Amino acid sequence: MKKFFKIMVAVLLLATLVGACFAFTACNNNGDDNTLIVATNCEFEPFEYLNDDGKPTGIDMDIAAAIANELGMKLEIKDMAFDSVVGSVAAGTCDIAMAGLTVTEERKQSVNFTQTYFSSSQVVIAKTGDSILDIVVEDPENKEELSAAIAQVEAMLNGKRVGVQNGTTGYSYVSGDSDDYAGVAGATAVGFTSGALAVQAMLAGNVDYVIIDKVPAEKLIAANQGTSVSNVVLTGEDYAFGIAKNNTELLNKVNAALEKLIENGTIEEIFQKYGYTSGLGD
Ligand code: GLN
């Protein structure tokens, strides 16, 4: 009988070990080469957000489906905190970061970027009537006018608390980082898990302004009465998708798919479905 129990314990132990191995493989994308696992943060309308049924929706999500279709792969979306998106791809738990992700030198140290598909900028959201909104750029192509306006905006941010989303270029623009941004003198970045929470904090008086990407900023002010967006574009950024450094095979495949989807007009159609233009034809 004793021997029987020993065998049972050994079998159970083995089963647990095997189970653990399977669980590990399931978390690691190398276990299923035919599923494209996308890391994103569904707090960034119109690029990625949850629709009324709680399903990931938006420009990047449609592009993800189109790319998976081109590659003959199944698609899995992993919605996570924005500041985990790049790390999860670098670590290999997800295949591709698709999150309105700006190409930065800092991020290039951990992932490779595909070709870019949209140009963006940081902008200030303020309470309607705030004097920062009086700084207006008539001609954004006029570099001198633009840099004078940026200097005026930055002077007004001095001494202010600025709500930003954690891990974003908006955060880096305010606080500075090692490669891309010098930071705004005297401004304090206050991190939130989403732009929506940052705007609520501004309306509650806990931060003075919010800085976030331009197109999501327009969505946020439309959803929050009493807020407006500054027309001064503070940065010049490009969005691309991030792929692990050691996965150049996928990088090449995604770039080829993206190229085709740009050429055959699919990407532009997707942008237009959400009321925007990709600017890729310019
Ligand atoms: N474009 C910004 C960045 O890459 C914000 C992206 C986001 O919040 N999803 O940091």
CSV table of N, CA and C in Angstrom, one decimal, residues 75-145:
chain,number,residue,atom,x,y,z
A,75,LEU,N,-5.2,36.0,-34.9
A,75,LEU,CA,-4.9,37.2,-34.2
A,75,LEU,C,-5.4,37.1,-32.7
A,76,GLU,N,-4.5,37.6,-31.8
A,76,GLU,CA,-4.8,37.6,-30.4
A,76,GLU,C,-4.4,39.0,-29.9
A,77,ILE,N,-5.4,39.7,-29.3
A,77,ILE,CA,-5.1,41.1,-28.8
A,77,ILE,C,-4.9,41.0,-27.3
A,78,LYS,N,-3.8,41.5,-26.8
A,78,LYS,CA,-3.6,41.5,-25.3
A,78,LYS,C,-3.6,43.0,-24.9
A,79,ASP,N,-4.7,43.3,-24.1
A,79,ASP,CA,-4.9,44.7,-23.6
A,79,ASP,C,-4.2,44.8,-22.3
A,80,MET,N,-3.2,45.7,-22.2
A,80,MET,CA,-2.4,45.9,-21.0
A,80,MET,C,-2.1,47.3,-20.7
A,81,ALA,N,-1.5,47.6,-19.6
A,81,ALA,CA,-1.1,49.0,-19.3
A,81,ALA,C,-0.1,49.5,-20.4
A,82,PHE,N,-0.2,50.7,-20.8
A,82,PHE,CA,0.6,51.2,-21.9
A,82,PHE,C,2.1,51.0,-21.6
A,83,ASP,N,2.5,51.2,-20.3
A,83,ASP,CA,3.9,51.1,-20.0
A,83,ASP,C,4.4,49.7,-19.9
A,84,SER,N,3.6,48.7,-20.2
A,84,SER,CA,4.0,47.3,-20.4
A,84,SER,C,4.1,46.9,-21.8
A,85,VAL,N,3.6,47.7,-22.7
A,85,VAL,CA,3.5,47.2,-24.1
A,85,VAL,C,4.8,46.9,-24.8
A,86,VAL,N,5.8,47.9,-24.7
A,86,VAL,CA,7.1,47.7,-25.4
A,86,VAL,C,7.8,46.5,-24.7
A,87,GLY,N,7.8,46.5,-23.3
A,87,GLY,CA,8.5,45.5,-22.6
A,87,GLY,C,8.0,44.1,-22.9
A,88,SER,N,6.7,43.9,-23.1
A,88,SER,CA,6.1,42.6,-23.3
A,88,SER,C,6.6,42.0,-24.7
A,89,VAL,N,6.8,43.0,-25.6
A,89,VAL,CA,7.3,42.5,-26.9
A,89,VAL,C,8.8,42.2,-26.8
A,90,ALA,N,9.5,43.1,-26.1
A,90,ALA,CA,11.0,42.8,-26.0
A,90,ALA,C,11.2,41.5,-25.3
A,91,ALA,N,10.3,41.2,-24.3
A,91,ALA,CA,10.5,39.9,-23.5
A,91,ALA,C,10.0,38.7,-24.3
A,92,GLY,N,9.3,38.9,-25.4
A,92,GLY,CA,8.8,37.8,-26.2
A,92,GLY,C,7.4,37.2,-25.8
A,93,THR,N,6.8,37.9,-24.8
A,93,THR,CA,5.4,37.3,-24.4
A,93,THR,C,4.4,37.8,-25.4
A,94,CYS,N,4.7,38.8,-26.2
A,94,CYS,CA,3.8,39.3,-27.3
A,94,CYS,C,4.7,39.4,-28.5
A,95,ASP,N,4.0,39.4,-29.7
A,95,ASP,CA,4.8,39.5,-30.9
A,95,ASP,C,5.0,40.9,-31.4
A,96,ILE,N,4.0,41.7,-31.2
A,96,ILE,CA,4.1,43.0,-31.9
A,96,ILE,C,3.3,44.1,-31.1
A,97,ALA,N,3.9,45.2,-30.9
A,97,ALA,CA,3.3,46.3,-30.2
A,97,ALA,C,2.5,47.2,-31.2
A,98,MET,N,1.2,47.3,-31.0
A,98,MET,CA,0.4,48.2,-31.9
A,98,MET,C,-0.4,49.1,-31.0
A,99,ALA,N,0.1,50.3,-30.7
A,99,ALA,CA,-0.5,51.1,-29.7
A,99,ALA,C,-0.3,52.5,-29.9
A,100,GLY,N,-0.5,53.0,-31.1
A,100,GLY,CA,-0.3,54.4,-31.4
A,100,GLY,C,1.2,54.8,-30.9
A,101,LEU,N,2.0,53.8,-31.2
A,101,LEU,CA,3.4,53.9,-30.6
A,101,LEU,C,4.3,54.7,-31.4
A,102,THR,N,4.9,55.7,-30.7
A,102,THR,CA,5.8,56.6,-31.4
A,102,THR,C,7.2,56.0,-31.4
A,103,VAL,N,7.9,56.2,-32.6
A,103,VAL,CA,9.2,55.7,-32.7
A,103,VAL,C,10.1,56.6,-31.9
A,104,THR,N,10.9,56.1,-31.0
A,104,THR,CA,11.8,56.9,-30.2
A,104,THR,C,13.2,56.2,-30.1
A,105,GLU,N,14.2,57.0,-29.9
A,105,GLU,CA,15.6,56.4,-29.8
A,105,GLU,C,15.6,55.5,-28.6
A,106,GLU,N,15.0,55.9,-27.5
A,106,GLU,CA,15.0,55.1,-26.3
A,106,GLU,C,14.3,53.7,-26.6
A,107,ARG,N,13.2,53.7,-27.2
A,107,ARG,CA,12.5,52.4,-27.5
A,107,ARG,C,13.3,51.6,-28.5
A,108,LYS,N,14.0,52.2,-29.4
A,108,LYS,CA,14.8,51.5,-30.4
A,108,LYS,C,15.9,50.6,-29.7
A,109,GLN,N,16.2,50.9,-28.4
A,109,GLN,CA,17.1,50.1,-27.7
A,109,GLN,C,16.5,48.7,-27.4
A,110,SER,N,15.2,48.7,-27.3
A,110,SER,CA,14.6,47.4,-26.9
A,110,SER,C,13.8,46.7,-28.0
A,111,VAL,N,13.3,47.4,-29.0
A,111,VAL,CA,12.5,46.8,-30.1
A,111,VAL,C,13.0,47.4,-31.4
A,112,ASN,N,12.6,46.6,-32.5
A,112,ASN,CA,12.8,47.2,-33.8
A,112,ASN,C,11.4,47.8,-34.3
A,113,PHE,N,11.5,48.8,-35.1
A,113,PHE,CA,10.2,49.4,-35.5
A,113,PHE,C,10.0,49.1,-37.0
A,114,THR,N,8.7,48.9,-37.4
A,114,THR,CA,8.3,48.7,-38.8
A,114,THR,C,8.4,50.1,-39.4
A,115,GLN,N,8.0,50.1,-40.7
A,115,GLN,CA,7.9,51.5,-41.3
A,115,GLN,C,6.8,52.3,-40.6
A,116,THR,N,6.9,53.6,-40.7
A,116,THR,CA,5.9,54.4,-40.0
A,116,THR,C,4.6,54.5,-40.8
A,117,TYR,N,3.5,54.8,-40.1
A,117,TYR,CA,2.2,54.8,-40.8
A,117,TYR,C,1.3,56.0,-40.4
A,118,PHE,N,1.8,56.9,-39.5
A,118,PHE,CA,1.0,58.0,-39.1
A,118,PHE,C,2.0,59.1,-38.4
A,119,SER,N,1.7,60.4,-38.7
A,119,SER,CA,2.5,61.4,-38.0
A,119,SER,C,1.6,62.0,-36.9
A,120,SER,N,2.2,62.3,-35.8
A,120,SER,CA,1.5,62.8,-34.6
A,120,SER,C,2.3,63.8,-33.9
A,121,SER,N,1.7,64.3,-32.8
A,121,SER,CA,2.3,65.4,-32.0
A,121,SER,C,1.7,65.4,-30.6
A,122,GLN,N,2.5,65.9,-29.7
A,122,GLN,CA,1.9,66.2,-28.4
A,122,GLN,C,1.2,67.5,-28.4
A,123,VAL,N,0.0,67.6,-27.7
A,123,VAL,CA,-0.7,68.9,-27.6
A,123,VAL,C,-1.2,69.0,-26.1
A,124,VAL,N,-1.5,70.3,-25.8
A,124,VAL,CA,-2.0,70.5,-24.4
A,124,VAL,C,-3.5,70.5,-24.4
A,125,ILE,N,-4.1,69.8,-23.4
A,125,ILE,CA,-5.6,70.0,-23.2
A,125,ILE,C,-5.7,70.9,-21.9
A,126,ALA,N,-6.5,71.9,-22.0
A,126,ALA,CA,-6.7,72.8,-20.9
A,126,ALA,C,-8.2,72.9,-20.6
A,127,LYS,N,-8.5,73.6,-19.5
A,127,LYS,CA,-9.9,73.9,-19.2
A,127,LYS,C,-10.3,75.0,-20.2
A,128,THR,N,-11.5,74.9,-20.8
A,128,THR,CA,-11.9,76.0,-21.7
A,128,THR,C,-11.8,77.3,-21.1
A,129,GLY,N,-11.2,78.3,-21.8
A,129,GLY,CA,-11.0,79.6,-21.2
A,129,GLY,C,-9.7,79.9,-20.6
A,130,ASP,N,-8.9,78.8,-20.4
A,130,ASP,CA,-7.5,79.0,-19.9
A,130,ASP,C,-6.7,79.8,-20.9
A,131,SER,N,-5.8,80.7,-20.3
A,131,SER,CA,-5.1,81.6,-21.2
A,131,SER,C,-4.0,80.8,-22.1
A,132,ILE,N,-3.7,79.6,-21.7
A,132,ILE,CA,-2.7,78.9,-22.6
A,132,ILE,C,-3.3,78.7,-24.0
A,133,LEU,N,-4.7,78.7,-24.0
A,133,LEU,CA,-5.3,78.5,-25.3
A,133,LEU,C,-5.3,79.7,-26.2
A,134,ASP,N,-4.9,80.9,-25.6
A,134,ASP,CA,-4.8,82.1,-26.4
A,134,ASP,C,-3.5,82.1,-27.3
A,135,ILE,N,-2.6,81.2,-27.0
A,135,ILE,CA,-1.4,81.0,-27.9
A,135,ILE,C,-1.8,80.2,-29.1
A,136,VAL,N,-1.9,80.9,-30.2
A,136,VAL,CA,-2.4,80.2,-31.4
A,136,VAL,C,-1.4,80.3,-32.5
A,137,VAL,N,-1.2,79.2,-33.2
A,137,VAL,CA,-0.3,79.2,-34.4
A,137,VAL,C,-1.2,79.3,-35.6
A,138,GLU,N,-0.9,80.4,-36.4
A,138,GLU,CA,-1.7,80.6,-37.6
A,138,GLU,C,-1.2,79.6,-38.7
A,139,ASP,N,0.1,79.5,-38.9
A,139,ASP,CA,0.7,78.7,-39.9
A,139,ASP,C,1.7,77.7,-39.4
A,140,PRO,N,1.3,76.5,-39.2
A,140,PRO,CA,2.1,75.5,-38.5
A,140,PRO,C,3.4,75.2,-39.4
A,141,GLU,N,3.3,75.5,-40.7
A,141,GLU,CA,4.5,75.3,-41.6
A,141,GLU,C,5.6,76.4,-41.3
A,142,ASN,N,5.2,77.5,-40.7
A,142,ASN,CA,6.1,78.5,-40.4
A,142,ASN,C,6.9,78.2,-39.1
A,143,LYS,N,8.1,77.7,-39.4
A,143,LYS,CA,8.9,77.1,-38.2
A,143,LYS,C,9.2,78.2,-37.1
A,144,GLU,N,9.4,79.4,-37.5
A,144,GLU,CA,9.7,80.5,-36.5
A,144,GLU,C,8.5,80.7,-35.7
A,145,GLU,N,7.3,80.8,-36.3
A,145,GLU,CA,6.1,81.1,-35.6
A,145,GLU,C,5.8,79.9,-34.6
